[in-house]
Short mmCIF file of N, CA and C in Angstrom, two decimals:
data_model
loop_
_atom_site.label_atom_id
_atom_site.label_comp_id
_atom_site.label_asym_id
_atom_site.label_seq_id
_atom_site.Cartn_x
_atom_site.Cartn_y
_atom_site.Cartn_z
N MET A 497 0.85 -1.21 -0.02
CA MET A 497 -0.11 -0.07 0.03
C MET A 497 0.89 1.32 -0.21
N GLN A 498 0.18 2.22 -0.65
CA GLN A 498 0.92 3.52 -0.41
C GLN A 498 0.63 4.54 0.60
N GLU A 499 1.46 5.06 0.97
CA GLU A 499 1.13 5.85 2.10
C GLU A 499 0.84 7.07 1.48
N PRO A 500 -0.17 8.11 1.94
CA PRO A 500 -0.63 9.15 1.41
C PRO A 500 0.62 10.16 1.66
N LYS A 501 0.75 10.88 0.45
CA LYS A 501 1.93 12.09 0.68
C LYS A 501 1.42 12.95 1.85
N LYS A 502 2.77 13.62 2.04
CA LYS A 502 2.59 14.63 3.09
C LYS A 502 1.62 15.70 2.71
N ASN A 503 1.90 15.96 1.49
CA ASN A 503 0.96 17.19 1.12
C ASN A 503 -0.44 16.82 0.97
N ASP A 504 -0.96 15.80 0.68
CA ASP A 504 -2.06 15.23 0.68
C ASP A 504 -2.96 15.34 1.92
N VAL A 505 -2.16 14.89 3.09
CA VAL A 505 -2.62 14.92 4.33
C VAL A 505 -2.75 16.23 5.02
N LEU A 506 -1.95 17.19 4.66
CA LEU A 506 -2.18 18.73 4.99
C LEU A 506 -3.33 19.38 4.19
N THR A 507 -3.67 18.82 3.01
CA THR A 507 -4.62 19.29 2.46
C THR A 507 -5.87 18.77 3.03
N ASP A 508 -5.94 17.62 3.55
CA ASP A 508 -7.30 16.98 4.04
C ASP A 508 -7.42 17.80 5.44
N VAL A 509 -6.24 18.06 6.01
CA VAL A 509 -6.48 18.74 7.39
C VAL A 509 -6.80 20.04 7.16
N GLU A 510 -6.38 20.71 6.02
CA GLU A 510 -6.91 21.85 5.89
C GLU A 510 -8.35 22.11 5.85
N LYS A 511 -8.79 21.07 4.57
CA LYS A 511 -10.23 21.29 4.41
C LYS A 511 -11.22 20.82 5.55
N HIS A 512 -10.62 20.08 6.61
CA HIS A 512 -11.59 19.44 7.77
C HIS A 512 -11.39 20.72 8.70
N LEU A 513 -10.34 21.42 8.82
CA LEU A 513 -10.18 22.82 9.46
C LEU A 513 -10.84 23.90 9.02
N GLN A 514 -11.08 24.12 7.93
CA GLN A 514 -11.94 24.83 7.21
C GLN A 514 -13.34 24.70 7.47
N LYS A 515 -13.88 23.45 7.37
CA LYS A 515 -15.19 23.17 7.74
C LYS A 515 -15.55 23.35 9.35
N MET A 516 -14.49 23.08 9.81
CA MET A 516 -14.74 23.44 11.53
C MET A 516 -14.99 25.00 11.61
N VAL A 517 -13.94 25.76 11.25
CA VAL A 517 -14.21 27.17 11.04
C VAL A 517 -15.60 27.61 10.88
N THR A 518 -15.94 27.09 9.82
CA THR A 518 -17.41 27.53 8.92
C THR A 518 -18.47 27.10 10.04
N ALA A 519 -18.29 26.03 10.61
CA ALA A 519 -19.51 25.60 11.67
C ALA A 519 -19.28 26.32 12.95
N LEU A 520 -18.23 26.84 13.27
CA LEU A 520 -18.03 27.71 14.31
C LEU A 520 -18.85 29.22 13.90
N GLU A 521 -18.58 29.57 12.72
CA GLU A 521 -19.10 30.73 12.25
C GLU A 521 -20.56 30.72 12.41
N ASN A 522 -21.03 29.78 11.76
CA ASN A 522 -22.40 29.69 11.46
C ASN A 522 -23.12 29.26 13.02
N ILE A 523 -22.56 28.88 14.04
CA ILE A 523 -23.21 28.85 15.24
C ILE A 523 -22.95 30.02 16.03
N LYS A 524 -22.29 31.04 15.64
CA LYS A 524 -22.02 32.38 15.95
C LYS A 524 -21.31 32.39 17.54
N ILE A 525 -20.51 31.51 17.63
CA ILE A 525 -19.89 31.54 19.01
C ILE A 525 -19.19 32.59 19.34
N ARG A 526 -18.46 33.19 18.52
CA ARG A 526 -17.68 34.75 18.73
C ARG A 526 -18.75 35.60 19.37
N GLU A 527 -19.95 35.75 18.67
CA GLU A 527 -21.22 36.88 19.38
C GLU A 527 -21.68 36.05 20.75
N TYR A 528 -21.65 34.81 20.90
CA TYR A 528 -21.77 34.35 22.23
C TYR A 528 -20.72 34.77 23.31
N VAL A 529 -19.44 34.48 23.21
CA VAL A 529 -18.59 34.84 23.93
C VAL A 529 -18.66 36.17 24.38
N GLU A 530 -18.66 37.14 23.16
CA GLU A 530 -18.81 38.41 23.39
C GLU A 530 -20.12 38.82 24.33
N PHE A 531 -21.12 38.42 24.33
CA PHE A 531 -22.35 38.64 24.97
C PHE A 531 -21.85 38.33 26.46
N LEU A 532 -21.37 37.24 26.45
CA LEU A 532 -21.20 36.57 27.93
C LEU A 532 -20.06 37.61 28.73
N ASN A 533 -18.88 38.23 27.95
CA ASN A 533 -18.30 39.00 28.49
C ASN A 533 -18.71 40.49 28.66
N ASN A 534 -19.77 40.92 28.14
CA ASN A 534 -20.17 42.22 28.54
C ASN A 534 -21.37 41.93 29.58
N ARG A 535 -20.98 42.29 30.83
CA ARG A 535 -21.59 42.19 31.99
C ARG A 535 -22.76 43.14 32.02
N GLN A 536 -22.82 44.08 31.68
CA GLN A 536 -23.97 45.14 31.69
C GLN A 536 -25.30 44.42 30.65
N HIS A 537 -24.80 43.69 29.45
CA HIS A 537 -25.75 43.40 28.66
C HIS A 537 -26.38 42.20 29.19
N LEU A 538 -25.57 41.23 29.55
CA LEU A 538 -25.70 39.91 30.36
C LEU A 538 -26.74 40.24 31.35
N PHE A 539 -26.44 41.21 32.36
CA PHE A 539 -27.43 41.48 33.48
C PHE A 539 -28.60 41.94 33.06
N LEU A 540 -28.54 42.92 32.07
CA LEU A 540 -29.85 43.42 31.42
C LEU A 540 -30.61 42.33 30.96
N SER A 541 -30.33 41.31 29.99
CA SER A 541 -30.91 40.33 29.42
C SER A 541 -31.34 39.23 30.41
N ASN A 542 -30.78 39.18 31.68
CA ASN A 542 -31.23 38.16 32.71
C ASN A 542 -32.19 38.94 33.31
N PHE A 543 -32.29 40.02 33.75
CA PHE A 543 -33.17 40.84 34.40
C PHE A 543 -34.47 40.80 33.72
N LEU A 544 -34.21 41.15 32.61
CA LEU A 544 -35.62 41.18 31.80
C LEU A 544 -36.41 39.94 31.45
N ALA A 545 -35.25 38.89 31.43
CA ALA A 545 -35.79 37.35 31.35
C ALA A 545 -36.66 37.13 32.51
N GLY A 546 -35.97 37.48 33.84
CA GLY A 546 -36.58 37.13 34.96
C GLY A 546 -37.99 37.82 35.26
N MET A 547 -38.06 39.07 34.94
CA MET A 547 -39.14 39.87 34.90
C MET A 547 -40.12 39.29 33.99
N ALA A 548 -39.92 38.85 32.96
CA ALA A 548 -40.91 37.98 31.88
C ALA A 548 -41.60 36.93 32.61
N ARG A 549 -40.57 36.15 33.08
CA ARG A 549 -41.14 34.65 33.80
C ARG A 549 -41.83 35.10 34.92
N GLY A 550 -41.67 36.05 35.96
CA GLY A 550 -42.47 36.49 36.94
C GLY A 550 -43.83 37.05 36.52
N LEU A 551 -43.94 37.94 35.63
CA LEU A 551 -45.05 38.20 35.04
C LEU A 551 -45.99 37.16 34.52
N GLY A 552 -45.06 36.05 33.61
CA GLY A 552 -45.89 35.15 33.34
C GLY A 552 -46.52 34.19 34.18
N MET A 553 -45.61 33.81 35.26
CA MET A 553 -46.30 33.04 36.49
C MET A 553 -47.52 33.62 37.05
N ALA A 554 -47.29 34.96 37.36
CA ALA A 554 -48.34 35.96 38.01
C ALA A 554 -49.81 35.53 37.08
N VAL A 555 -49.75 36.06 35.90
CA VAL A 555 -50.80 35.99 35.03
C VAL A 555 -51.52 34.66 35.02
N GLY A 556 -50.31 33.49 35.18
CA GLY A 556 -50.88 32.12 34.88
C GLY A 556 -51.76 31.47 36.07
N PHE A 557 -51.05 31.93 37.38
CA PHE A 557 -51.55 31.56 38.62
C PHE A 557 -52.75 32.35 38.76
N THR A 558 -52.99 33.59 38.13
CA THR A 558 -54.33 34.34 38.57
C THR A 558 -55.53 33.63 37.51
N ILE A 559 -54.98 33.16 36.27
CA ILE A 559 -55.96 32.55 35.43
C ILE A 559 -56.14 31.45 35.96
N LEU A 560 -55.53 30.27 36.59
CA LEU A 560 -55.73 29.23 36.99
C LEU A 560 -56.48 29.38 38.30
N GLY A 561 -56.38 30.22 39.06
CA GLY A 561 -57.13 30.59 40.37
C GLY A 561 -58.64 30.90 40.03
N ALA A 562 -58.77 31.61 38.94
CA ALA A 562 -60.01 32.30 38.55
C ALA A 562 -61.20 31.06 38.16
N VAL A 563 -60.15 30.13 37.41
CA VAL A 563 -60.81 28.91 36.76
C VAL A 563 -61.25 27.97 37.91
N LEU A 564 -60.15 27.88 38.88
CA LEU A 564 -60.48 26.88 39.99
C LEU A 564 -61.63 27.56 40.82
N LEU A 565 -61.74 28.70 41.14
CA LEU A 565 -62.74 29.47 41.88
C LEU A 565 -64.02 29.19 40.95
N ALA A 566 -64.06 29.53 39.92
CA ALA A 566 -65.63 29.29 38.86
C ALA A 566 -65.94 27.84 39.19
N LEU A 567 -64.90 26.79 38.98
CA LEU A 567 -65.16 25.53 39.27
C LEU A 567 -65.58 24.98 40.77
N LEU A 568 -65.37 25.73 41.49
CA LEU A 568 -65.74 25.47 42.79
C LEU A 568 -67.18 25.94 43.27
N LYS A 569 -67.41 27.05 42.54
CA LYS A 569 -68.88 27.90 42.79
C LYS A 569 -69.81 26.79 42.02
N GLN A 570 -69.30 26.30 40.69
CA GLN A 570 -70.23 25.21 40.12
C GLN A 570 -70.50 23.88 41.11
N ILE A 571 -69.77 23.58 41.74
CA ILE A 571 -69.65 22.36 42.51
C ILE A 571 -70.86 22.79 43.70
N VAL A 572 -70.63 23.88 44.25
CA VAL A 572 -71.53 24.35 45.10
C VAL A 572 -72.70 24.35 44.57
N LEU A 573 -73.05 24.83 43.74
CA LEU A 573 -74.28 24.81 42.94
C LEU A 573 -75.06 23.24 42.92
N LEU A 574 -74.17 22.57 42.80
CA LEU A 574 -74.82 20.94 42.55
C LEU A 574 -75.09 20.68 44.06
N ASN A 575 -74.84 21.23 44.96
CA ASN A 575 -75.46 20.96 46.36
C ASN A 575 -74.89 19.56 46.87
N LEU A 576 -73.62 19.18 46.55
CA LEU A 576 -73.20 17.87 47.26
C LEU A 576 -73.06 18.13 48.59
N PRO A 577 -73.61 17.19 49.49
CA PRO A 577 -73.52 17.48 50.97
C PRO A 577 -72.39 17.89 51.60
N LEU A 578 -71.22 16.91 51.61
CA LEU A 578 -69.95 17.21 52.23
C LEU A 578 -69.20 18.32 51.73
N ILE A 579 -68.89 18.00 50.64
CA ILE A 579 -68.14 19.02 49.64
C ILE A 579 -68.72 20.50 49.51
N SER A 580 -70.07 20.54 49.36
CA SER A 580 -70.63 22.13 49.17
C SER A 580 -70.17 22.80 50.34
N ASP A 581 -70.76 22.56 51.55
CA ASP A 581 -70.25 23.07 52.80
C ASP A 581 -68.90 23.53 52.94
N PHE A 582 -68.01 22.86 52.75
CA PHE A 582 -66.59 22.82 52.87
C PHE A 582 -66.27 24.00 51.87
N ILE A 583 -66.67 23.80 50.32
CA ILE A 583 -66.52 24.86 49.43
C ILE A 583 -67.14 26.25 49.68
N ALA A 584 -68.27 26.20 50.17
CA ALA A 584 -68.99 27.31 50.40
C ALA A 584 -68.12 28.23 51.46
N ASP A 585 -67.74 27.59 52.51
CA ASP A 585 -66.57 28.08 53.42
C ASP A 585 -65.72 28.81 52.83
N LEU A 586 -64.97 27.95 51.97
CA LEU A 586 -63.47 28.37 51.34
C LEU A 586 -63.87 29.64 50.57
N ILE A 587 -65.00 29.61 49.82
CA ILE A 587 -65.17 30.72 48.98
C ILE A 587 -65.62 31.94 49.61
N GLN A 588 -66.32 31.81 50.56
CA GLN A 588 -66.57 32.97 51.53
C GLN A 588 -65.40 33.42 52.00
N LEU A 589 -64.35 32.79 52.63
CA LEU A 589 -63.43 33.32 53.00
C LEU A 589 -62.44 33.88 51.88
N VAL A 590 -62.50 33.40 50.62
CA VAL A 590 -61.58 34.20 49.73
C VAL A 590 -62.33 35.59 49.57
N ASN A 591 -63.59 35.52 49.09
CA ASN A 591 -64.39 36.65 48.96
C ASN A 591 -64.14 37.74 50.17
N GLU A 592 -64.31 37.31 51.47
CA GLU A 592 -64.06 38.41 52.50
C GLU A 592 -62.31 38.93 52.37
N SER A 593 -61.39 38.20 52.11
CA SER A 593 -60.00 38.47 51.81
C SER A 593 -60.08 39.36 50.70
N LEU A 594 -60.58 39.13 49.58
CA LEU A 594 -60.47 40.03 48.50
C LEU A 594 -61.19 41.36 48.77
N LYS A 595 -62.23 41.66 49.58
CA LYS A 595 -62.73 42.81 50.12
C LYS A 595 -62.04 43.79 50.84
N LYS A 596 -60.79 43.01 51.50
CA LYS A 596 -60.05 43.74 52.37
C LYS A 596 -58.92 44.64 51.35
#
């Protein structure tokens, strides 16, 4: 068998290296590293992301609570003996706390 020429090996390595460089440019690794090194931009970005998450959770829990309260009111209207009394007391407590 013939060994590949040194020049051919270097050409292959150069081609693979060029592919790697192109791949790194495509995933924008340089921009990401610059983003990580800019503390002000990183802080602002994380702060805004945290605010958005908090607002999303607040809105989500509010909607979930309203739906749950509406379902509980419907259960009270069905007049189930044990559950209805408990839920009626619970709804009364919630309504009183909302008035305060």
